[in-house]
mmCIF file of C-alpha atoms in Angstrom:
data_model
loop_
_atom_site.group_PDB
_atom_site.id
_atom_site.type_symbol
_atom_site.label_atom_id
_atom_site.label_comp_id
_atom_site.label_asym_id
_atom_site.label_seq_id
_atom_site.Cartn_x
_atom_site.Cartn_y
_atom_site.Cartn_z
ATOM 1 C CA LYS A 1 18.809 -4.732 5.538
ATOM 2 C CA ALA A 2 17.259 -2.081 7.074
ATOM 3 C CA GLY A 3 13.610 -1.097 6.024
ATOM 4 C CA VAL A 4 12.057 2.034 4.727
ATOM 5 C CA THR A 5 12.377 4.773 7.396
ATOM 6 C CA GLN A 6 10.189 8.025 7.462
ATOM 7 C CA THR A 7 10.776 11.097 9.455
ATOM 8 C CA PRO A 8 8.957 12.475 11.610
ATOM 9 C CA ARG A 9 6.560 10.019 12.588
ATOM 10 C CA TYR A 10 4.051 12.463 13.885
ATOM 11 C CA LEU A 11 3.451 16.149 12.934
ATOM 12 C CA ILE A 12 0.861 18.717 14.073
ATOM 13 C CA LYS A 13 0.704 21.822 11.972
ATOM 14 C CA THR A 14 -2.055 24.640 11.503
ATOM 15 C CA ARG A 15 -3.901 25.625 8.303
ATOM 16 C CA GLY A 16 -1.896 27.634 5.896
ATOM 17 C CA GLN A 17 1.309 26.146 6.923
ATOM 18 C CA GLN A 18 3.692 24.006 5.118
ATOM 19 C CA VAL A 19 5.121 20.681 5.658
ATOM 20 C CA THR A 20 8.111 18.393 4.605
ATOM 21 C CA LEU A 21 8.177 14.820 5.143
ATOM 22 C CA SER A 22 11.137 12.503 4.336
ATOM 23 C CA CYS A 23 11.575 8.969 3.415
ATOM 24 C CA SER A 24 14.758 6.882 3.173
ATOM 25 C CA PRO A 25 14.291 3.751 1.228
ATOM 26 C CA ILE A 26 15.750 0.219 1.604
ATOM 27 C CA SER A 27 19.409 0.318 0.459
ATOM 28 C CA GLY A 28 19.587 -0.530 -3.536
ATOM 29 C CA HIS A 29 16.002 0.408 -4.169
ATOM 30 C CA ARG A 30 15.757 3.425 -6.623
ATOM 31 C CA SER A 31 11.878 3.932 -6.821
ATOM 32 C CA VAL A 32 10.196 5.801 -4.161
ATOM 33 C CA SER A 33 6.386 6.118 -4.026
ATOM 34 C CA TRP A 34 4.181 8.319 -1.739
ATOM 35 C CA TYR A 35 0.394 7.458 -0.723
ATOM 36 C CA GLN A 36 -1.989 9.349 1.328
ATOM 37 C CA GLN A 37 -4.369 7.224 3.649
ATOM 38 C CA THR A 38 -7.400 8.705 4.878
ATOM 39 C CA PRO A 39 -10.528 7.000 6.441
ATOM 40 C CA GLY A 40 -12.775 8.235 3.916
ATOM 41 C CA GLN A 41 -10.671 7.897 0.739
ATOM 42 C CA GLY A 42 -8.472 4.955 1.777
ATOM 43 C CA LEU A 43 -5.041 4.815 0.181
ATOM 44 C CA GLN A 44 -4.211 6.967 -2.724
ATOM 45 C CA PHE A 45 -1.285 7.231 -4.827
ATOM 46 C CA LEU A 46 0.534 10.598 -4.674
ATOM 47 C CA PHE A 47 3.540 10.254 -6.906
ATOM 48 C CA GLU A 48 6.492 7.914 -7.559
ATOM 49 C CA TYR A 49 10.344 9.091 -8.236
ATOM 50 C CA PHE A 50 13.045 6.989 -9.903
ATOM 51 C CA SER A 51 16.493 8.308 -10.480
ATOM 52 C CA GLU A 52 15.429 11.777 -9.344
ATOM 53 C CA THR A 53 12.691 12.063 -11.786
ATOM 54 C CA GLN A 54 9.047 12.105 -11.262
ATOM 55 C CA ARG A 55 7.539 9.444 -13.419
ATOM 56 C CA ASN A 56 3.723 9.389 -12.243
ATOM 57 C CA LYS A 57 1.638 11.600 -10.222
ATOM 58 C CA GLY A 58 -1.586 11.065 -8.829
ATOM 59 C CA ASN A 59 -4.866 13.228 -9.019
ATOM 60 C CA PHE A 60 -3.856 15.713 -6.171
ATOM 61 C CA PRO A 61 -3.511 19.419 -6.186
ATOM 62 C CA GLY A 62 -0.234 21.197 -6.666
ATOM 63 C CA ARG A 63 0.118 22.031 -3.243
ATOM 64 C CA PHE A 64 1.435 18.538 -3.105
ATOM 65 C CA SER A 65 5.128 18.171 -4.456
ATOM 66 C CA GLY A 66 8.228 16.071 -3.799
ATOM 67 C CA ARG A 67 11.582 15.437 -5.026
ATOM 68 C CA GLN A 68 14.282 12.732 -4.950
ATOM 69 C CA PHE A 69 17.973 13.036 -4.213
ATOM 70 C CA SER A 70 20.812 11.305 -6.068
ATOM 71 C CA ASN A 71 21.125 8.768 -2.866
ATOM 72 C CA SER A 72 17.333 7.905 -3.702
ATOM 73 C CA ARG A 73 15.926 9.590 -0.593
ATOM 74 C CA SER A 74 12.689 11.200 -1.018
ATOM 75 C CA GLU A 75 11.081 14.314 0.479
ATOM 76 C CA MET A 76 7.333 15.536 -0.232
ATOM 77 C CA ASN A 77 6.151 18.840 0.638
ATOM 78 C CA VAL A 78 2.476 19.956 1.205
ATOM 79 C CA SER A 79 2.102 23.787 1.053
ATOM 80 C CA THR A 80 -0.812 25.913 2.410
ATOM 81 C CA LEU A 81 -2.087 23.017 4.402
ATOM 82 C CA GLU A 82 -5.877 22.451 4.725
ATOM 83 C CA LEU A 83 -7.866 20.671 7.457
ATOM 84 C CA GLY A 84 -8.245 17.728 4.701
ATOM 85 C CA ASP A 85 -4.584 17.129 4.494
ATOM 86 C CA SER A 86 -4.591 15.463 7.972
ATOM 87 C CA ALA A 87 -3.880 11.824 6.928
ATOM 88 C CA LEU A 88 -1.124 8.990 7.391
ATOM 89 C CA TYR A 89 1.221 9.727 4.531
ATOM 90 C CA LEU A 90 3.191 6.351 3.584
ATOM 91 C CA CYS A 91 6.386 6.166 1.514
ATOM 92 C CA ALA A 92 7.170 2.820 -0.251
ATOM 93 C CA SER A 93 10.394 1.639 -2.098
ATOM 94 C CA SER A 94 11.163 -0.708 -4.678
ATOM 95 C CA LEU A 95 13.970 -1.785 -6.867
ATOM 96 C CA ARG A 96 12.620 -0.232 -10.074
ATOM 97 C CA GLY A 97 9.064 0.732 -9.657
ATOM 98 C CA THR A 98 8.160 -1.900 -12.351
ATOM 99 C CA LEU A 99 5.059 -3.959 -12.428
ATOM 100 C CA THR A 100 6.848 -6.880 -10.978
ATOM 101 C CA ASP A 101 8.689 -5.069 -8.113
ATOM 102 C CA THR A 102 7.083 -5.414 -4.548
ATOM 103 C CA GLN A 103 6.978 -2.220 -2.824
ATOM 104 C CA TYR A 104 7.851 -2.176 0.548
ATOM 105 C CA PHE A 105 6.381 0.477 3.175
ATOM 106 C CA GLY A 106 7.713 2.706 5.910
ATOM 107 C CA PRO A 107 5.832 3.353 9.008
ATOM 108 C CA GLY A 108 4.198 6.449 7.951
ATOM 109 C CA THR A 109 3.967 10.146 9.188
ATOM 110 C CA ARG A 110 0.667 11.008 10.739
ATOM 111 C CA LEU A 111 -0.082 14.520 9.740
ATOM 112 C CA THR A 112 -2.633 16.411 11.834
ATOM 113 C CA VAL A 113 -3.722 19.859 10.377
ATOM 114 C CA LEU A 114 -5.574 21.973 13.183
ATOM 115 C CA ALA B 1 -9.206 1.173 -15.899
ATOM 116 C CA GLN B 2 -7.538 -0.676 -12.898
ATOM 117 C CA LYS B 3 -9.724 -1.521 -9.882
ATOM 118 C CA VAL B 4 -9.804 -3.473 -6.770
ATOM 119 C CA THR B 5 -12.689 -4.158 -4.852
ATOM 120 C CA GLN B 6 -12.885 -5.698 -1.129
ATOM 121 C CA ALA B 7 -16.417 -5.961 -0.519
ATOM 122 C CA GLN B 8 -16.070 -6.952 3.099
ATOM 123 C CA THR B 9 -15.514 -3.945 5.350
ATOM 124 C CA GLU B 10 -15.383 -5.510 8.531
ATOM 125 C CA ILE B 11 -15.263 -9.088 9.641
ATOM 126 C CA SER B 12 -15.215 -10.423 13.240
ATOM 127 C CA VAL B 13 -14.231 -14.049 14.048
ATOM 128 C CA VAL B 14 -13.398 -15.787 17.377
ATOM 129 C CA GLU B 15 -9.829 -16.975 17.749
ATOM 130 C CA LYS B 16 -9.148 -20.399 15.856
ATOM 131 C CA GLU B 17 -11.872 -19.922 13.247
ATOM 132 C CA ASP B 18 -10.915 -19.933 9.574
ATOM 133 C CA VAL B 19 -11.514 -16.591 7.946
ATOM 134 C CA THR B 20 -11.482 -15.802 4.029
ATOM 135 C CA LEU B 21 -10.896 -12.160 2.719
ATOM 136 C CA ASP B 22 -12.324 -11.426 -0.608
ATOM 137 C CA CYS B 23 -10.649 -9.463 -3.220
ATOM 138 C CA VAL B 24 -12.095 -8.836 -6.898
ATOM 139 C CA TYR B 25 -10.107 -6.868 -9.622
ATOM 140 C CA GLU B 26 -10.300 -5.406 -12.918
ATOM 141 C CA THR B 27 -7.566 -4.911 -15.341
ATOM 142 C CA ARG B 28 -7.002 -4.740 -19.072
ATOM 143 C CA ASP B 29 -3.532 -5.654 -18.881
ATOM 144 C CA THR B 30 -2.927 -9.431 -20.011
ATOM 145 C CA THR B 31 0.222 -9.632 -17.583
ATOM 146 C CA TYR B 32 -0.309 -8.432 -14.200
ATOM 147 C CA TYR B 33 0.657 -9.127 -10.696
ATOM 148 C CA LEU B 34 -1.362 -8.803 -7.380
ATOM 149 C CA PHE B 35 -0.426 -8.229 -3.657
ATOM 150 C CA TRP B 36 -1.816 -8.472 -0.305
ATOM 151 C CA TYR B 37 -0.755 -6.340 2.446
ATOM 152 C CA LYS B 38 -1.453 -6.245 6.308
ATOM 153 C CA GLN B 39 -1.730 -3.035 8.144
ATOM 154 C CA PRO B 40 -1.478 -3.499 12.020
ATOM 155 C CA PRO B 41 -2.600 -0.850 14.326
ATOM 156 C CA SER B 42 0.810 0.479 14.230
ATOM 157 C CA GLY B 43 0.192 1.831 10.653
ATOM 158 C CA GLU B 44 3.026 0.166 8.491
ATOM 159 C CA LEU B 45 1.707 -1.659 5.564
ATOM 160 C CA VAL B 46 3.255 -5.219 5.591
ATOM 161 C CA PHE B 47 3.787 -7.110 2.609
ATOM 162 C CA LEU B 48 2.405 -10.571 2.486
ATOM 163 C CA ILE B 49 2.477 -12.123 -0.859
ATOM 164 C CA ARG B 50 2.712 -11.219 -4.734
ATOM 165 C CA ARG B 51 1.190 -13.510 -7.361
ATOM 166 C CA ASN B 52 1.603 -13.074 -11.156
ATOM 167 C CA SER B 53 -1.236 -13.810 -13.409
ATOM 168 C CA PHE B 54 0.528 -16.641 -15.270
ATOM 169 C CA ASP B 55 0.395 -18.649 -12.230
ATOM 170 C CA GLU B 56 -3.044 -19.716 -10.673
ATOM 171 C CA GLN B 57 -1.864 -22.354 -8.201
ATOM 172 C CA ASN B 58 -2.798 -21.739 -4.509
ATOM 173 C CA GLU B 59 -0.336 -20.590 -2.319
ATOM 174 C CA ILE B 60 0.083 -21.657 1.021
ATOM 175 C CA SER B 61 2.355 -20.059 3.890
ATOM 176 C CA GLY B 62 1.861 -21.455 7.332
ATOM 177 C CA ARG B 63 -1.550 -20.488 8.533
ATOM 178 C CA TYR B 64 -1.996 -18.308 5.235
ATOM 179 C CA SER B 65 -3.387 -19.408 1.834
ATOM 180 C CA TRP B 66 -4.260 -17.595 -1.219
ATOM 181 C CA ASN B 67 -6.659 -18.602 -4.086
ATOM 182 C CA PHE B 68 -6.155 -16.882 -7.371
ATOM 183 C CA GLN B 69 -8.741 -17.429 -9.862
ATOM 184 C CA LYS B 70 -8.260 -15.644 -13.098
ATOM 185 C CA SER B 71 -11.694 -16.626 -14.530
ATOM 186 C CA THR B 72 -13.446 -14.787 -11.772
ATOM 187 C CA SER B 73 -10.703 -12.014 -11.403
ATOM 188 C CA SER B 74 -10.364 -12.900 -7.841
ATOM 189 C CA PHE B 75 -7.611 -13.363 -5.516
ATOM 190 C CA ASN B 76 -8.770 -14.336 -1.953
ATOM 191 C CA PHE B 77 -6.942 -14.762 1.148
ATOM 192 C CA THR B 78 -7.590 -17.342 3.928
ATOM 193 C CA ILE B 79 -6.323 -17.437 7.405
ATOM 194 C CA THR B 80 -6.681 -20.784 8.855
ATOM 195 C CA ALA B 81 -7.040 -21.147 12.870
ATOM 196 C CA SER B 82 -6.969 -17.298 13.377
ATOM 197 C CA GLN B 83 -5.263 -15.792 16.059
ATOM 198 C CA VAL B 84 -5.551 -12.266 17.562
ATOM 199 C CA VAL B 85 -2.353 -11.490 16.228
ATOM 200 C CA ASP B 86 -4.093 -11.438 12.950
ATOM 201 C CA SER B 87 -6.378 -8.302 13.863
ATOM 202 C CA ALA B 88 -5.313 -5.925 11.453
ATOM 203 C CA VAL B 89 -6.549 -4.403 8.176
ATOM 204 C CA TYR B 90 -5.954 -6.399 5.004
ATOM 205 C CA PHE B 91 -5.375 -4.682 1.630
ATOM 206 C CA CYS B 92 -5.376 -6.276 -1.842
ATOM 207 C CA ALA B 93 -3.536 -4.286 -4.323
ATOM 208 C CA LEU B 94 -2.773 -4.155 -8.079
ATOM 209 C CA PRO B 95 -0.071 -2.141 -9.922
ATOM 210 C CA GLY B 96 -1.293 0.642 -12.261
ATOM 211 C CA SER B 97 -0.516 0.313 -16.007
ATOM 212 C CA GLY B 98 3.052 0.805 -17.055
ATOM 213 C CA ASN B 99 6.177 0.869 -15.024
ATOM 214 C CA THR B 100 4.890 3.774 -12.886
ATOM 215 C CA GLY B 101 5.459 2.470 -9.296
ATOM 216 C CA LYS B 102 1.815 2.939 -8.632
ATOM 217 C CA LEU B 103 -0.367 0.531 -6.659
ATOM 218 C CA ILE B 104 -4.042 0.802 -6.646
ATOM 219 C CA PHE B 105 -5.283 -0.590 -3.194
ATOM 220 C CA GLY B 106 -8.818 -1.974 -2.399
ATOM 221 C CA GLN B 107 -10.706 -0.213 0.418
ATOM 222 C CA GLY B 108 -9.598 -2.741 2.920
ATOM 223 C CA THR B 109 -10.981 -5.409 5.188
ATOM 224 C CA THR B 110 -10.769 -4.922 8.923
ATOM 225 C CA LEU B 111 -10.319 -8.434 10.645
ATOM 226 C CA GLN B 112 -10.917 -8.505 14.470
ATOM 227 C CA VAL B 113 -10.173 -11.808 16.033
ATOM 228 C CA LYS B 114 -11.632 -12.168 19.273
ATOM 229 C CA PRO B 115 -10.001 -14.393 22.057
#
């Protein structure tokens, strides 16, 4: 079974631009979660989608948004980029996103904001 | 609130040494799961193990073993006879309350295994 895939792997943007990251979950997984990883803040939860609905959101500004499609693929968007948005963005998928489910992670998208 | 603490920021050992990575957690849930992930330099988080709060038996998988103690809220991870390939950042994680697809991670422990 193919793992979680994320595109692109690397991105360089300038302040004020916007960016869209894509995540394809493991086949059959309906929950997709997004995380931001930075040296200072560690791994922080952004949001989770299940059956095209956002069920949970972390403590991030409204510039961070996402969506999920009917095939469970997910995208996240960051508008008006700031230097502090430079990070590794990780996507994870699980069967249903429940407490018992294991989340499997993709390779991440490394975003650099100049 | 849920919280995971990995007090060891960095550990350096010489190959073939045993090493234990500590994880202490806080939760108000009576039923919960705990996870360990490995993050090699490539960046991808690799799932290692999942344990539930009902099962306090130690788990062994090859050179890896895990010691879960509910009484001390700890879920420690031991690598026996460490190898250079074990060099990575290791994270302990706990799901957020509710079926929300959220994992709460510790700050991670960077393990460096020197040849």
